[in-house]
Amino acid sequence: MFVAIMLTLVTVGSILFHFFSPWWWTEVASNWGNIDDTIILTFWVTGSVFVAICLFSAYCVWKFRYQKNRRADYEPENPKLEWWLTILTALGVAALLAPGLVVWNQYVTVPKDAYEIEVMAQQWYFSYRLPGEDNKLGTSDIMNITDDNPFGINPNDPNGQDDVLIDGDDIHLLIDRPTKVLLRSIDVLHNFYVPQFRAKMDMVPGSVTYYWFTPTRTGYFEILCAEYCGTGHYAMRGWVSVDEQEDYQAWLQEQETFEEMMARNNDNKEIEIVAK
Amino acid sequence: MVPDNLDEAVNKSNSVPDLEVKPQDLYHANSFITRWIFCQDAKVIGIQYSLTAIAIGLVAMVLSWMMRLQLGFPETFSFLGPAEYYQFVTMHGMIMVIYLLTALFLGGFGNFLIPLMVGARDMVFPYVNMISFWIYFLAVLILVASFFVPGGPTGAGWTLYPPQAITQGTPGSGWGIVLMLISLSVFVVGFTMGGLNYVITILQARTRGMTLMRMPLTVWGIFTATVLALFAFPALIVSCIMMTLDSLLGTSFFMPTMVELGEKLEYGGGSPILFQHLFWFFGHPEVYIVALPAFGIVSDLISVHARKNIFGYRMMVWAIVFIGALSFIVWAHHMYVSGMNPWFGFFFATTTLIIAVPTAIKVYNWVLTLWRGNIRLTLPMLFALAFIVTFVNGGITGLFLGNVIVDVPLSDTYFVVAHFHMVMGIAPVLVVFGAIYHWFPLITGRYLHEGMGQFHFWVSFLGSYAIYFPMHYLGFIGVPRRYYEMYNSEFIPTSAEGLNQFITIAALTVGFAQIVFLYNIIVSSKFGKLAGKNPWQACSLEWQTPDVPPGHGNFGKELPVVYRWAYDFSVPGAKEDFIPQNVAPNEVPEAKAEQT
Amino acid sequence: MKKKESIFKLLTQKPWDPDQAKLDDLHEGQTLNLSKGKLGLRFIMTVSTIFFCLFIVTYADRMVYPDWQRMHEPFLLWFNTLTLIITSIVFISAQFESKKKNFELVKKRFLLIGILSFIFLFGQLLVWKQMIDLGYFVSTNPANAYFYLFTTLHGLHLLGGLIYLNMTIKKVWVPQEVVIKKVQHSVELCAIYWHFLLVVWVVLFLLMLLS
């Protein structure tokens, strides 16, 4: 009796916890609200199975508790019942999988007009690069990285000259513009994750990964590294600000391009030489 | 090339084992060293495996307390810096998965139960079996040694992803990681020797009448898990060897061109994702290497203590085999957001969700075994029930993470931590406990103390559920795993701090209950209530030995002959509610097995 | 010996069924018609095959990266391969003699095999020396790294085999003291393993040669 009650309490407790818990996801700030929907769907399907199985066991434990002069049934199998359960489970699983794959298809199919930005990770911070006026990011290579050229942009690539560089500051995004983030790392694995955007992808040294989203709500959101990257992993944060058009333009005007940065570096060097 | 007649000649010389024991065939231990240390008796080796695994597991448990103290009460304990924290996380994970669970289920339970359950006198290669244990022991020693080398043990996370695992930014990237890789390689070598024994013993050395389909599900679980391990562990050793070379000799198998802390490293051109594929090609079957023996054992516990045959035995066997086979084509579901080709996601999500079907069938059959049973709520039964609750809970969260798009927001958050602890931490460990309470009377001839057992059960079950169930909700918020501390992130409600403290306290309480359990084992092995022969009235062969605890050679002078499957409980018309496997039909005249 | 049964038929047996029970009672408790030694060897060979296959998969994957350079192939490798082939041929003849119970000849063949195996291992070390003299170190290029890796692992497998060969030679030395069938069995297991190592080496050698 006691065991049956405890099993029931665990089940009911779990349900109550779910409905009354103050811990739930943040309000979504991107177009990936349908990811939340797939989670909710999974919740209902699997949650009801969990509750059914736990309550059924609790009932059995109470109803068929040991009695000296009773015998258990002798029933090696019941193929009909087993096959029905198999088919039902398969249907349930298919009901979870199909919508999931549809949304995944959206996730990996980047719209053609998506605005490309680059996020570059290293231990333990993010920096960003916007394509500038020509809307094209210049090529880059880890081998080009120097103190003057921290992004490793190819200095001979005309597309790279007007790239806007944001090193050690927040990134701003324009609301309602589909954005494709190109992810690059120059040392170890990292991940670019904003809880409110729901999306994430690892950044792998030696290759460029990507995902896309459309910010749908203005605000100031925290960026987290979600792939373990060494002792400073927990401190690897950044901030993204989703702006309306006006604010965004104002911010963009203030940023430095690659050309300007190289020029500034050269000036600094000349000043140093002169000073010497 | 191989002539048939030779084949036959050889086979005849050692094909069917004689039922009567020939003295020269049986290994007799005659000194303390050969009896208890360099022993070739599978039962002693099983106990040696178990004790070593439990000892190193205790270390891992203490490490988990340290982690929980830091997470529940950040900035309180000065001896816990980020480097130490990451080292503790790594060692905790690796020890629990490989050196505790794998070694305990296959090395411990496998060695003890296989020969007894299939009616063999010992493993087929007892000497190799002994070597296997000592190699495992060596692997554990190397692992422990890494705590004492300069730089400490590796803090690369249990997945040991390169490049981070062997570069400066990670604690223990010098000695620590190399020792870890060597220890794992040694473990694999030792395990392969043991695994060979388990598989061949089950296939070739069963007693008369013991067909494959008459074996208890425990043996099926261990058998399939061992086959998985033999096929999966090579991937681990391959990745270990290659990473060791990357680390020591500067090769670039996995190491890309990279700039670390402003300096260009010598490496170039390697692929970090390749390591992940290799690692998870081992790592996913590894989950089932731990889970399948647990499935098998729990089936037997439920059947014996519900006094009813396991429902749908054939379906249970098929499910075990099917899960085992499928487990080799689902590995990349650990890598949905790793940057691999996103189109793989469709394939691996589908295979992963298909594997849920046979797993669900197993759960249905366990609870349907309870239906119209005659359930004795003994301690092993309680643990089996707790296993069902935690396993179903952890299993359904697997449906979240296996479905590729649902995994995107949840991966690398506390949801994942909660999921795998529930499904391959808590659930199998509850089975381990249940199994120990169940077979302790066979190992020592005495029961474990009931009162302490009840305390241990309720605290472990409710406590661990209270740790991991709420933890999923931290994952929904988006709290990432492997964070030494969260600072004051705006997106996390402040009440989450309270939740973290609660989880820490629950974890410490559960840990305390394990100390009671250990005390119970030590005291009961000397002073426990005497159990006598076959105290649970089970049918399978291990309880039918002439001596309890069984001696060398297991079955005394003559091997048992098997006349029925391992689940003849409550056969209509029979006098008792169980008929052991070695009872001939003419010895139970009243019984007539029902046709189905 | 029981007849071969399909795995599907086996797995669909109903062990509780009285008719099935009558069949099952006659079962001798052995699934495969193989000695345990041979089965053990087969398992070892399967595990090693997986082991080497995984290396080959990583090799194929690593090869497509741009920094891959074709390896310099010392001519000596051909000689070593020939040594290994001769060893296998000698083994076939040893097996033949052992079947005829000419254990004196088997003895000589086995000693020859031991010597040839050491010549092979020595040859491999010479190749290493040549490579190092030419400036090809382990870390010079992934192709070289794989070369050193493959030769080492293959060599270790061969050394493992030599331990078993040594045990077999001991048995052959005084064949009257043990059952002749057991000696023949040991010889056969040894031979199978050596042929397996030859195949592994040829595959690895061709792989390195052709890429």
mmCIF file of N, CA and C in Angstrom, chain A residues 156-226:
data_model
loop_
_atom_site.group_PDB
_atom_site.id
_atom_site.type_symbol
_atom_site.label_atom_id
_atom_site.label_comp_id
_atom_site.label_asym_id
_atom_site.label_seq_id
_atom_site.Cartn_x
_atom_site.Cartn_y
_atom_site.Cartn_z
ATOM 1 N N ASN A 156 44.574 41.269 -49.313
ATOM 2 C CA ASN A 156 44.500 41.535 -50.751
ATOM 3 C C ASN A 156 43.110 41.349 -51.323
ATOM 4 N N ASP A 157 42.164 40.939 -50.479
ATOM 5 C CA ASP A 157 40.817 40.685 -50.989
ATOM 6 C C ASP A 157 40.019 41.984 -50.962
ATOM 7 N N PRO A 158 39.592 42.477 -52.135
ATOM 8 C CA PRO A 158 38.850 43.761 -52.153
ATOM 9 C C PRO A 158 37.554 43.671 -51.355
ATOM 10 N N ASN A 159 36.924 42.498 -51.298
ATOM 11 C CA ASN A 159 35.672 42.385 -50.551
ATOM 12 C C ASN A 159 35.874 42.632 -49.060
ATOM 13 N N GLY A 160 37.094 42.398 -48.598
ATOM 14 C CA GLY A 160 37.328 42.475 -47.161
ATOM 15 C C GLY A 160 37.585 43.876 -46.657
ATOM 16 N N GLN A 161 37.910 44.798 -47.566
ATOM 17 C CA GLN A 161 38.366 46.117 -47.120
ATOM 18 C C GLN A 161 37.309 46.866 -46.317
ATOM 19 N N ASP A 162 36.030 46.734 -46.742
ATOM 20 C CA ASP A 162 34.991 47.511 -46.049
ATOM 21 C C ASP A 162 34.283 46.701 -44.964
ATOM 22 N N ASP A 163 34.819 45.504 -44.641
ATOM 23 C CA ASP A 163 34.195 44.713 -43.577
ATOM 24 C C ASP A 163 34.254 45.473 -42.254
ATOM 25 N N VAL A 164 33.118 45.441 -41.563
ATOM 26 C CA VAL A 164 33.042 46.146 -40.283
ATOM 27 C C VAL A 164 33.464 45.199 -39.173
ATOM 28 N N LEU A 165 34.405 45.624 -38.353
ATOM 29 C CA LEU A 165 34.942 44.745 -37.308
ATOM 30 C C LEU A 165 34.489 45.209 -35.934
ATOM 31 N N ILE A 166 34.031 44.272 -35.135
ATOM 32 C CA ILE A 166 33.643 44.603 -33.765
ATOM 33 C C ILE A 166 34.434 43.693 -32.847
ATOM 34 N N ASP A 167 35.438 44.260 -32.219
ATOM 35 C CA ASP A 167 36.345 43.458 -31.405
ATOM 36 C C ASP A 167 36.192 43.897 -29.957
ATOM 37 N N GLY A 168 35.679 43.015 -29.136
ATOM 38 C CA GLY A 168 35.565 43.331 -27.720
ATOM 39 C C GLY A 168 34.391 44.218 -27.387
ATOM 40 N N ASP A 169 33.351 44.198 -28.189
ATOM 41 C CA ASP A 169 32.174 45.001 -27.892
ATOM 42 C C ASP A 169 30.928 44.188 -28.226
ATOM 43 N N ASP A 170 29.742 44.769 -27.931
ATOM 44 C CA ASP A 170 28.499 44.046 -28.218
ATOM 45 C C ASP A 170 28.204 44.071 -29.707
ATOM 46 N N ILE A 171 27.474 43.034 -30.138
ATOM 47 C CA ILE A 171 27.029 43.003 -31.529
ATOM 48 C C ILE A 171 25.585 43.505 -31.565
ATOM 49 N N HIS A 172 25.273 44.258 -32.612
ATOM 50 C CA HIS A 172 23.892 44.709 -32.782
ATOM 51 C C HIS A 172 23.284 44.036 -34.001
ATOM 52 N N LEU A 173 22.002 43.698 -33.909
ATOM 53 C CA LEU A 173 21.313 43.080 -35.035
ATOM 54 C C LEU A 173 20.058 43.883 -35.332
ATOM 55 N N LEU A 174 19.705 43.855 -36.605
ATOM 56 C CA LEU A 174 18.513 44.585 -37.013
ATOM 57 C C LEU A 174 17.302 43.681 -36.854
ATOM 58 N N ILE A 175 16.249 44.224 -36.248
ATOM 59 C CA ILE A 175 15.057 43.412 -36.007
ATOM 60 C C ILE A 175 14.414 43.013 -37.342
ATOM 61 N N ASP A 176 13.825 41.813 -37.356
ATOM 62 C CA ASP A 176 13.077 41.290 -38.497
ATOM 63 C C ASP A 176 13.905 41.092 -39.764
ATOM 64 N N ARG A 177 15.208 41.108 -39.648
ATOM 65 C CA ARG A 177 16.009 40.802 -40.830
ATOM 66 C C ARG A 177 16.590 39.400 -40.669
ATOM 67 N N PRO A 178 16.279 38.487 -41.601
ATOM 68 C CA PRO A 178 16.864 37.146 -41.495
ATOM 69 C C PRO A 178 18.381 37.251 -41.484
ATOM 70 N N THR A 179 19.005 36.634 -40.501
ATOM 71 C CA THR A 179 20.438 36.773 -40.336
ATOM 72 C C THR A 179 21.072 35.395 -40.339
ATOM 73 N N LYS A 180 22.129 35.262 -41.138
ATOM 74 C CA LYS A 180 22.874 34.003 -41.133
ATOM 75 C C LYS A 180 24.181 34.265 -40.416
ATOM 76 N N VAL A 181 24.414 33.513 -39.330
ATOM 77 C CA VAL A 181 25.682 33.701 -38.629
ATOM 78 C C VAL A 181 26.664 32.650 -39.128
ATOM 79 N N LEU A 182 27.815 33.138 -39.597
ATOM 80 C CA LEU A 182 28.895 32.232 -39.994
ATOM 81 C C LEU A 182 29.806 32.109 -38.793
ATOM 82 N N LEU A 183 30.074 30.882 -38.383
ATOM 83 C CA LEU A 183 30.769 30.674 -37.126
ATOM 84 C C LEU A 183 32.170 30.152 -37.379
ATOM 85 N N ARG A 184 33.121 30.776 -36.740
ATOM 86 C CA ARG A 184 34.518 30.439 -36.990
ATOM 87 C C ARG A 184 35.243 30.463 -35.658
ATOM 88 N N SER A 185 36.181 29.559 -35.489
ATOM 89 C CA SER A 185 36.962 29.570 -34.259
ATOM 90 C C SER A 185 38.417 29.507 -34.641
ATOM 91 N N ILE A 186 39.255 30.175 -33.864
ATOM 92 C CA ILE A 186 40.679 30.109 -34.223
ATOM 93 C C ILE A 186 41.467 29.242 -33.256
ATOM 94 N N ASP A 187 40.840 28.743 -32.198
ATOM 95 C CA ASP A 187 41.610 27.812 -31.368
ATOM 96 C C ASP A 187 40.875 26.495 -31.128
ATOM 97 N N VAL A 188 39.946 26.474 -30.161
ATOM 98 C CA VAL A 188 39.307 25.200 -29.856
ATOM 99 C C VAL A 188 37.826 25.287 -30.213
ATOM 100 N N LEU A 189 37.072 24.241 -29.869
ATOM 101 C CA LEU A 189 35.638 24.268 -30.132
ATOM 102 C C LEU A 189 34.957 25.301 -29.246
ATOM 103 N N HIS A 190 34.012 26.017 -29.806
ATOM 104 C CA HIS A 190 33.169 26.920 -29.032
ATOM 105 C C HIS A 190 31.753 26.752 -29.546
ATOM 106 N N ASN A 191 30.846 27.545 -28.999
ATOM 107 C CA ASN A 191 29.474 27.490 -29.487
ATOM 108 C C ASN A 191 28.866 28.872 -29.307
ATOM 109 N N PHE A 192 28.010 29.240 -30.251
ATOM 110 C CA PHE A 192 27.382 30.563 -30.205
ATOM 111 C C PHE A 192 25.916 30.361 -29.868
ATOM 112 N N TYR A 193 25.531 30.734 -28.645
ATOM 113 C CA TYR A 193 24.209 30.370 -28.138
ATOM 114 C C TYR A 193 23.580 31.553 -27.429
ATOM 115 N N VAL A 194 22.402 31.929 -27.878
ATOM 116 C CA VAL A 194 21.611 32.939 -27.189
ATOM 117 C C VAL A 194 20.312 32.251 -26.771
ATOM 118 N N PRO A 195 20.077 32.082 -25.463
ATOM 119 C CA PRO A 195 18.904 31.305 -25.039
ATOM 120 C C PRO A 195 17.610 31.811 -25.668
ATOM 121 N N GLN A 196 17.471 33.113 -25.797
ATOM 122 C CA GLN A 196 16.213 33.651 -26.326
ATOM 123 C C GLN A 196 16.021 33.371 -27.814
ATOM 124 N N PHE A 197 17.125 33.138 -28.525
ATOM 125 C CA PHE A 197 16.999 32.818 -29.949
ATOM 126 C C PHE A 197 16.747 31.331 -30.172
ATOM 127 N N ARG A 198 16.978 30.508 -29.146
ATOM 128 C CA ARG A 198 16.787 29.058 -29.179
ATOM 129 C C ARG A 198 17.843 28.325 -30.004
ATOM 130 N N ALA A 199 18.489 28.993 -30.939
ATOM 131 C CA ALA A 199 19.372 28.298 -31.872
ATOM 132 C C ALA A 199 20.780 28.206 -31.314
ATOM 133 N N LYS A 200 21.506 27.193 -31.737
ATOM 134 C CA LYS A 200 22.929 27.128 -31.404
ATOM 135 C C LYS A 200 23.666 26.245 -32.396
ATOM 136 N N MET A 201 24.971 26.437 -32.479
ATOM 137 C CA MET A 201 25.807 25.578 -33.317
ATOM 138 C C MET A 201 27.239 25.710 -32.829
ATOM 139 N N ASP A 202 27.990 24.602 -32.903
ATOM 140 C CA ASP A 202 29.388 24.654 -32.488
ATOM 141 C C ASP A 202 30.215 25.433 -33.488
ATOM 142 N N MET A 203 31.315 25.986 -32.992
ATOM 143 C CA MET A 203 32.274 26.644 -33.867
ATOM 144 C C MET A 203 33.505 25.761 -33.870
ATOM 145 N N VAL A 204 33.926 25.358 -35.071
ATOM 146 C CA VAL A 204 34.986 24.362 -35.187
ATOM 147 C C VAL A 204 36.188 24.980 -35.859
ATOM 148 N N PRO A 205 37.360 24.935 -35.230
ATOM 149 C CA PRO A 205 38.542 25.480 -35.898
ATOM 150 C C PRO A 205 38.808 24.695 -37.175
ATOM 151 N N GLY A 206 39.141 25.404 -38.224
ATOM 152 C CA GLY A 206 39.421 24.724 -39.488
ATOM 153 C C GLY A 206 38.232 24.667 -40.418
ATOM 154 N N SER A 207 37.031 25.008 -39.924
ATOM 155 C CA SER A 207 35.901 25.046 -40.846
ATOM 156 C C SER A 207 34.922 26.137 -40.398
ATOM 157 N N VAL A 208 33.993 26.456 -41.275
ATOM 158 C CA VAL A 208 33.009 27.498 -40.975
ATOM 159 C C VAL A 208 31.648 26.835 -40.861
ATOM 160 N N THR A 209 31.008 26.990 -39.715
ATOM 161 C CA THR A 209 29.666 26.454 -39.545
ATOM 162 C C THR A 209 28.687 27.628 -39.550
ATOM 163 N N TYR A 210 27.415 27.314 -39.535
ATOM 164 C CA TYR A 210 26.454 28.413 -39.657
ATOM 165 C C TYR A 210 25.106 28.004 -39.108
ATOM 166 N N TYR A 211 24.269 28.990 -38.826
ATOM 167 C CA TYR A 211 22.832 28.792 -38.708
ATOM 168 C C TYR A 211 22.158 30.115 -38.971
ATOM 169 N N TRP A 212 20.857 30.120 -39.034
ATOM 170 C CA TRP A 212 20.190 31.378 -39.327
ATOM 171 C C TRP A 212 18.995 31.564 -38.413
ATOM 172 N N PHE A 213 18.594 32.821 -38.250
ATOM 173 C CA PHE A 213 17.409 33.147 -37.463
ATOM 174 C C PHE A 213 17.007 34.562 -37.820
ATOM 175 N N THR A 214 15.796 34.924 -37.422
ATOM 176 C CA THR A 214 15.332 36.294 -37.596
ATOM 177 C C THR A 214 14.996 36.845 -36.223
ATOM 178 N N PRO A 215 15.699 37.875 -35.765
ATOM 179 C CA PRO A 215 15.328 38.441 -34.457
ATOM 180 C C PRO A 215 13.939 39.064 -34.569
ATOM 181 N N THR A 216 13.093 38.804 -33.594
ATOM 182 C CA THR A 216 11.718 39.304 -33.705
ATOM 183 C C THR A 216 11.345 40.231 -32.567
ATOM 184 N N ARG A 217 12.279 40.544 -31.714
ATOM 185 C CA ARG A 217 11.925 41.337 -30.534
ATOM 186 C C ARG A 217 13.166 42.141 -30.171
ATOM 187 N N THR A 218 13.001 43.439 -29.954
ATOM 188 C CA THR A 218 14.166 44.227 -29.565
ATOM 189 C C THR A 218 14.527 43.898 -28.130
ATOM 190 N N GLY A 219 15.786 44.100 -27.826
ATOM 191 C CA GLY A 219 16.217 43.803 -26.456
ATOM 192 C C GLY A 219 17.706 43.559 -26.424
ATOM 193 N N TYR A 220 18.189 43.256 -25.239
ATOM 194 C CA TYR A 220 19.616 43.094 -24.980
ATOM 195 C C TYR A 220 19.795 41.702 -24.389
ATOM 196 N N PHE A 221 20.412 40.821 -25.134
ATOM 197 C CA PHE A 221 20.438 39.400 -24.734
ATOM 198 C C PHE A 221 21.874 38.909 -24.520
ATOM 199 N N GLU A 222 21.971 37.938 -23.610
ATOM 200 C CA GLU A 222 23.297 37.419 -23.301
ATOM 201 C C GLU A 222 23.673 36.299 -24.284
ATOM 202 N N ILE A 223 24.924 36.316 -24.750
ATOM 203 C CA ILE A 223 25.448 35.246 -25.596
ATOM 204 C C ILE A 223 26.293 34.345 -24.703
ATOM 205 N N LEU A 224 26.121 33.014 -24.860
ATOM 206 C CA LEU A 224 26.874 32.083 -24.039
ATOM 207 C C LEU A 224 27.675 31.161 -24.944
ATOM 208 N N CYS A 225 28.811 30.707 -24.440
ATOM 209 C CA CYS A 225 29.498 29.630 -25.122
ATOM 210 C C CYS A 225 28.902 28.337 -24.597
ATOM 211 N N ALA A 226 28.453 27.465 -25.473
ATOM 212 C CA ALA A 226 27.800 26.231 -25.044
ATOM 213 C C ALA A 226 28.579 24.992 -25.462
#
